[in-house]
């Protein structure tokens, strides 16, 4: 065997060994992490995608039942007095609120897994802007101000002018995001998957679940179809969604 071949084999072995050690290290760290979560929750899904992207797929977890009000159980309340999920621990560190969990993971384990918030000034600024836009706008216009109302009130009891106004507001918002993707391409902030996508995708996934037709938003549609097969998103897909299509469809025929 030539000296060059031996050198190549040594370097390849070292690279492989480093990769194996890195995976073992991430697995060890993941064993110190614990997440309380609920299936189908947009905030929980966001935190779970971030955990997968950072390479912590082995984290311990407990799926709570919203129907049984388990987020108000003693085990959650002792960590999160609000009795909400996601509730997350990393060793003796307690982090609640999905955005705080995502940003904690990225800042604490920046060199692990996917870099979700880039260091370059311009791209970082765009990622941060899209993250906060998703939370400030889609959270309200899709969930708090629209879908949750259908959960609490029968549509025949609603003011039709109010429903029409909220529907148009949501449609305008989705058109804005469709335009963003038309400019940036594969992902919300450019060619790479970032925290902007971690924040945005669960809203779209939830929208589709409750009847959103993406045909009017072709860029979002191709984005949704492409990202649905991304390993972190497949691994964290709400389990009860896989079992049935669901019957709550307030967005059907609205867009």
Tab-separated table of C-alpha atoms in Angstrom:
chain	number	residue	atom	x	y	z
A	1	UNK	CA	0.000	0.000	0.000
A	2	UNK	CA	1.384	3.400	-0.963
A	3	UNK	CA	2.042	6.148	1.591
A	4	UNK	CA	-0.735	8.229	-0.009
A	5	UNK	CA	-3.246	5.371	0.333
A	6	UNK	CA	-2.317	4.815	3.985
A	7	UNK	CA	-2.694	8.530	4.665
A	8	UNK	CA	-6.133	8.533	3.020
A	9	UNK	CA	-7.260	5.541	5.107
A	10	UNK	CA	-6.042	7.165	8.334
A	11	UNK	CA	-7.828	10.426	7.558
A	12	UNK	CA	-11.009	8.562	6.585
A	13	UNK	CA	-10.897	6.553	9.834
A	14	UNK	CA	-10.364	9.681	11.899
A	15	UNK	CA	-13.235	11.426	10.154
A	16	UNK	CA	-15.539	8.432	10.681
A	17	UNK	CA	-14.468	8.088	14.315
A	18	UNK	CA	-15.103	11.792	14.950
A	19	UNK	CA	-18.549	11.491	13.371
A	20	UNK	CA	-19.433	8.467	15.527
A	21	UNK	CA	-18.210	10.195	18.686
A	22	UNK	CA	-20.194	13.300	17.787
A	23	UNK	CA	-23.393	11.253	17.389
A	24	UNK	CA	-22.757	9.481	20.706
A	25	UNK	CA	-22.147	12.846	22.396
A	26	UNK	CA	-25.401	14.284	21.039
A	27	UNK	CA	-27.254	11.148	22.143
A	28	UNK	CA	-25.814	11.482	25.656
A	29	UNK	CA	-26.880	15.136	25.779
A	30	UNK	CA	-30.333	14.235	24.472
A	31	UNK	CA	-30.802	11.766	27.326
A	32	UNK	CA	-30.584	14.718	29.738
A	33	UNK	CA	-33.401	16.516	27.905
A	34	UNK	CA	-37.111	16.097	28.593
A	35	UNK	CA	-40.073	17.550	26.708
A	36	UNK	CA	-43.731	17.604	27.691
A	37	UNK	CA	-45.752	18.028	24.509
A	38	UNK	CA	-49.156	17.607	22.908
A	39	UNK	CA	-49.921	16.129	19.495
A	40	UNK	CA	-51.093	18.682	16.930
A	41	UNK	CA	-49.955	21.713	18.920
A	42	UNK	CA	-48.192	24.242	16.684
A	43	UNK	CA	-45.873	25.458	19.502
A	44	UNK	CA	-44.967	21.879	20.482
A	45	UNK	CA	-44.270	20.919	16.883
A	46	UNK	CA	-41.983	23.906	16.495
A	47	UNK	CA	-39.883	22.904	19.518
A	48	UNK	CA	-39.738	19.290	18.331
A	49	UNK	CA	-38.504	20.255	14.864
A	50	UNK	CA	-35.744	22.326	16.473
A	51	UNK	CA	-34.708	19.393	18.687
A	52	UNK	CA	-34.522	17.098	15.656
A	53	UNK	CA	-32.578	19.636	13.591
A	54	UNK	CA	-30.011	20.074	16.375
A	55	UNK	CA	-29.478	16.312	16.419
A	56	UNK	CA	-31.210	15.510	19.708
A	57	UNK	CA	-33.667	12.913	18.430
A	58	UNK	CA	-33.134	10.748	21.519
A	59	UNK	CA	-34.586	13.266	23.962
A	60	UNK	CA	-36.940	11.898	26.609
A	61	UNK	CA	-40.527	13.043	26.400
A	62	UNK	CA	-44.081	12.669	27.602
A	63	UNK	CA	-47.081	13.044	25.306
A	64	UNK	CA	-49.846	14.713	27.293
A	65	UNK	CA	-53.575	14.562	26.552
A	66	UNK	CA	-55.307	17.881	25.955
A	67	UNK	CA	-58.687	16.142	26.269
A	68	UNK	CA	-57.784	15.036	29.804
A	69	UNK	CA	-56.245	18.415	30.672
A	70	UNK	CA	-52.940	16.725	31.506
A	71	UNK	CA	-50.970	19.943	30.994
A	72	UNK	CA	-52.405	20.964	34.374
A	73	UNK	CA	-50.908	17.861	36.004
A	74	UNK	CA	-48.502	18.168	38.915
A	75	UNK	CA	-45.473	17.057	36.877
A	76	UNK	CA	-45.981	19.904	34.387
A	77	UNK	CA	-47.070	22.540	36.906
A	78	UNK	CA	-43.979	22.114	39.045
A	79	UNK	CA	-41.907	23.125	36.006
A	80	UNK	CA	-44.356	25.474	34.322
A	81	UNK	CA	-46.818	27.271	36.643
A	82	UNK	CA	-48.898	28.266	33.610
A	83	UNK	CA	-49.671	24.614	32.972
A	84	UNK	CA	-48.853	24.801	29.274
A	85	UNK	CA	-46.841	22.812	26.769
A	86	UNK	CA	-44.228	22.635	25.467
A	87	UNK	CA	-42.400	22.443	28.775
A	88	UNK	CA	-38.728	21.539	28.414
A	89	UNK	CA	-35.809	20.668	30.664
A	90	UNK	CA	-32.138	20.271	29.816
A	91	UNK	CA	-30.554	18.844	32.940
A	92	UNK	CA	-31.443	21.305	35.679
A	93	UNK	CA	-32.315	24.067	33.186
A	94	UNK	CA	-36.052	24.646	32.680
A	95	UNK	CA	-37.215	26.407	29.513
A	96	UNK	CA	-40.867	27.058	28.718
A	97	UNK	CA	-42.484	28.747	25.689
A	98	UNK	CA	-41.713	27.304	22.263
A	99	UNK	CA	-39.727	30.276	20.965
A	100	UNK	CA	-37.562	30.312	24.087
A	101	UNK	CA	-36.897	26.576	23.683
A	102	UNK	CA	-35.882	26.995	20.031
A	103	UNK	CA	-33.582	29.922	20.732
A	104	UNK	CA	-32.097	28.209	23.797
A	105	UNK	CA	-31.224	25.131	21.730
A	106	UNK	CA	-29.632	27.199	18.973
A	107	UNK	CA	-27.597	29.454	21.272
A	108	UNK	CA	-26.512	26.675	23.652
A	109	UNK	CA	-25.724	24.092	20.968
A	110	UNK	CA	-24.855	26.338	18.045
A	111	UNK	CA	-22.243	23.934	16.673
A	112	UNK	CA	-24.513	20.882	16.837
A	113	UNK	CA	-26.724	19.706	13.996
A	114	UNK	CA	-28.209	22.326	11.691
A	115	UNK	CA	-27.179	25.945	12.189
A	116	UNK	CA	-30.630	27.492	12.427
A	117	UNK	CA	-29.687	31.138	12.915
A	118	UNK	CA	-26.825	32.123	10.578
A	119	UNK	CA	-23.969	34.362	11.649
A	120	UNK	CA	-23.932	36.526	8.507
A	121	UNK	CA	-25.483	39.898	9.298
A	122	UNK	CA	-27.936	40.173	6.388
A	123	UNK	CA	-29.191	36.599	6.421
A	124	UNK	CA	-29.371	36.585	10.219
A	125	UNK	CA	-31.477	39.744	10.107
A	126	UNK	CA	-33.864	38.167	7.594
A	127	UNK	CA	-34.187	34.957	9.622
A	128	UNK	CA	-34.954	36.899	12.809
A	129	UNK	CA	-37.490	39.033	10.971
A	130	UNK	CA	-39.325	36.034	9.487
A	131	UNK	CA	-39.335	34.237	12.861
A	132	UNK	CA	-40.978	37.168	14.569
A	133	UNK	CA	-43.335	37.843	11.664
A	134	UNK	CA	-44.649	34.291	11.856
A	135	UNK	CA	-45.287	34.542	15.576
A	136	UNK	CA	-46.792	38.037	15.467
A	137	UNK	CA	-48.981	37.535	12.408
A	138	UNK	CA	-49.793	33.901	11.670
A	139	UNK	CA	-50.285	33.120	15.351
A	140	UNK	CA	-53.001	35.756	15.527
A	141	UNK	CA	-54.498	35.788	12.036
A	142	UNK	CA	-54.638	32.010	11.610
A	143	UNK	CA	-54.935	30.601	15.122
A	144	UNK	CA	-56.005	33.079	17.791
A	145	UNK	CA	-58.296	35.273	15.721
A	146	UNK	CA	-59.680	32.695	13.299
A	147	UNK	CA	-59.441	28.947	13.859
A	148	UNK	CA	-59.842	29.074	17.629
A	149	UNK	CA	-63.103	30.978	17.168
A	150	UNK	CA	-64.455	28.060	15.133
A	151	UNK	CA	-63.440	25.752	17.966
A	152	UNK	CA	-65.552	27.724	20.420
A	153	UNK	CA	-68.486	28.892	18.277
A	154	UNK	CA	-70.642	27.217	15.647
A	155	UNK	CA	-70.286	28.982	12.300
A	156	UNK	CA	-74.047	29.548	11.989
A	157	UNK	CA	-73.853	31.584	15.199
A	158	UNK	CA	-71.085	33.824	13.866
A	159	UNK	CA	-71.458	37.205	12.226
A	160	UNK	CA	-70.949	36.442	8.484
A	161	UNK	CA	-69.357	39.847	7.859
A	162	UNK	CA	-66.888	39.130	10.639
A	163	UNK	CA	-66.029	35.730	9.164
A	164	UNK	CA	-65.568	37.267	5.695
A	165	UNK	CA	-63.297	39.972	7.083
A	166	UNK	CA	-61.147	37.516	9.024
A	167	UNK	CA	-60.980	35.178	6.028
A	168	UNK	CA	-59.724	37.992	3.795
A	169	UNK	CA	-57.184	39.053	6.428
A	170	UNK	CA	-55.807	35.515	6.577
A	171	UNK	CA	-55.768	35.229	2.777
A	172	UNK	CA	-53.825	38.503	2.504
A	173	UNK	CA	-51.357	37.228	5.086
A	174	UNK	CA	-50.802	33.950	3.246
A	175	UNK	CA	-50.317	35.835	-0.028
A	176	UNK	CA	-47.560	37.812	1.662
A	177	UNK	CA	-45.742	34.618	2.662
A	178	UNK	CA	-46.316	33.182	-0.797
A	179	UNK	CA	-44.552	36.250	-2.216
A	180	UNK	CA	-41.683	35.841	0.248
A	181	UNK	CA	-41.090	32.292	-0.961
A	182	UNK	CA	-41.260	33.479	-4.562
A	183	UNK	CA	-38.270	35.705	-3.834
A	184	UNK	CA	-36.173	33.456	-1.575
A	185	UNK	CA	-36.712	30.115	-3.301
A	186	UNK	CA	-36.431	26.841	-1.409
A	187	UNK	CA	-36.714	28.260	2.090
A	188	UNK	CA	-38.005	31.395	3.782
A	189	UNK	CA	-34.655	33.087	4.242
A	190	UNK	CA	-32.698	31.789	1.272
A	191	UNK	CA	-31.151	28.507	0.110
A	192	UNK	CA	-30.801	26.957	3.589
A	193	UNK	CA	-33.296	25.660	6.144
A	194	UNK	CA	-33.294	28.011	9.144
A	195	UNK	CA	-35.200	28.871	12.287
A	196	UNK	CA	-37.562	30.898	10.091
A	197	UNK	CA	-38.763	27.606	8.615
A	198	UNK	CA	-38.973	25.989	12.058
A	199	UNK	CA	-41.366	28.757	13.093
A	200	UNK	CA	-43.372	28.933	9.852
A	201	UNK	CA	-43.930	25.343	8.733
A	202	UNK	CA	-46.096	24.179	11.677
A	203	UNK	CA	-48.619	26.930	10.946
A	204	UNK	CA	-48.959	25.732	7.357
A	205	UNK	CA	-49.087	22.090	8.414
A	206	UNK	CA	-51.840	22.907	10.885
A	207	UNK	CA	-53.670	24.960	8.264
A	208	UNK	CA	-53.675	22.055	5.817
A	209	UNK	CA	-54.902	19.766	8.584
A	210	UNK	CA	-57.936	21.995	9.174
A	211	UNK	CA	-58.854	22.363	5.511
A	212	UNK	CA	-56.537	24.979	4.001
A	213	UNK	CA	-56.266	24.505	0.232
A	214	UNK	CA	-52.849	25.665	-0.946
A	215	UNK	CA	-53.708	25.796	-4.662
A	216	UNK	CA	-54.090	29.586	-4.442
A	217	UNK	CA	-50.611	29.840	-2.915
A	218	UNK	CA	-48.371	27.853	-5.287
A	219	UNK	CA	-45.071	28.766	-3.640
A	220	UNK	CA	-46.352	27.753	-0.211
A	221	UNK	CA	-47.785	24.572	-1.721
A	222	UNK	CA	-44.468	23.435	-3.209
A	223	UNK	CA	-42.707	24.462	0.016
A	224	UNK	CA	-45.156	22.414	2.105
A	225	UNK	CA	-44.857	19.358	-0.128
A	226	UNK	CA	-41.059	19.533	-0.129
A	227	UNK	CA	-40.609	20.097	3.600
A	228	UNK	CA	-43.145	17.431	4.554
A	229	UNK	CA	-40.500	14.850	3.656
A	230	UNK	CA	-37.682	16.559	5.593
A	231	UNK	CA	-36.445	14.100	8.278
A	232	UNK	CA	-36.935	16.488	11.217
A	233	UNK	CA	-40.503	17.236	10.160
A	234	UNK	CA	-41.402	13.617	9.407
A	235	UNK	CA	-39.994	12.519	12.776
A	236	UNK	CA	-42.032	15.118	14.667
A	237	UNK	CA	-45.260	14.866	12.635
A	238	UNK	CA	-48.239	14.843	15.053
A	239	UNK	CA	-48.925	11.128	15.625
A	240	UNK	CA	-52.711	11.363	15.730
A	241	UNK	CA	-52.686	13.097	12.341
A	242	UNK	CA	-51.237	9.911	10.852
A	243	UNK	CA	-54.174	7.893	12.154
A	244	UNK	CA	-57.062	9.881	10.660
A	245	UNK	CA	-57.668	12.966	8.507
A	246	UNK	CA	-59.674	14.653	11.263
A	247	UNK	CA	-63.154	16.142	11.063
A	248	UNK	CA	-62.515	19.750	12.141
A	249	UNK	CA	-62.110	21.620	8.816
A	250	UNK	CA	-63.029	25.314	9.282
A	251	UNK	CA	-60.778	26.433	6.412
A	252	UNK	CA	-62.376	24.136	3.822
A	253	UNK	CA	-63.607	26.220	0.891
A	254	UNK	CA	-62.568	29.486	2.530
A	255	UNK	CA	-59.507	30.254	0.379
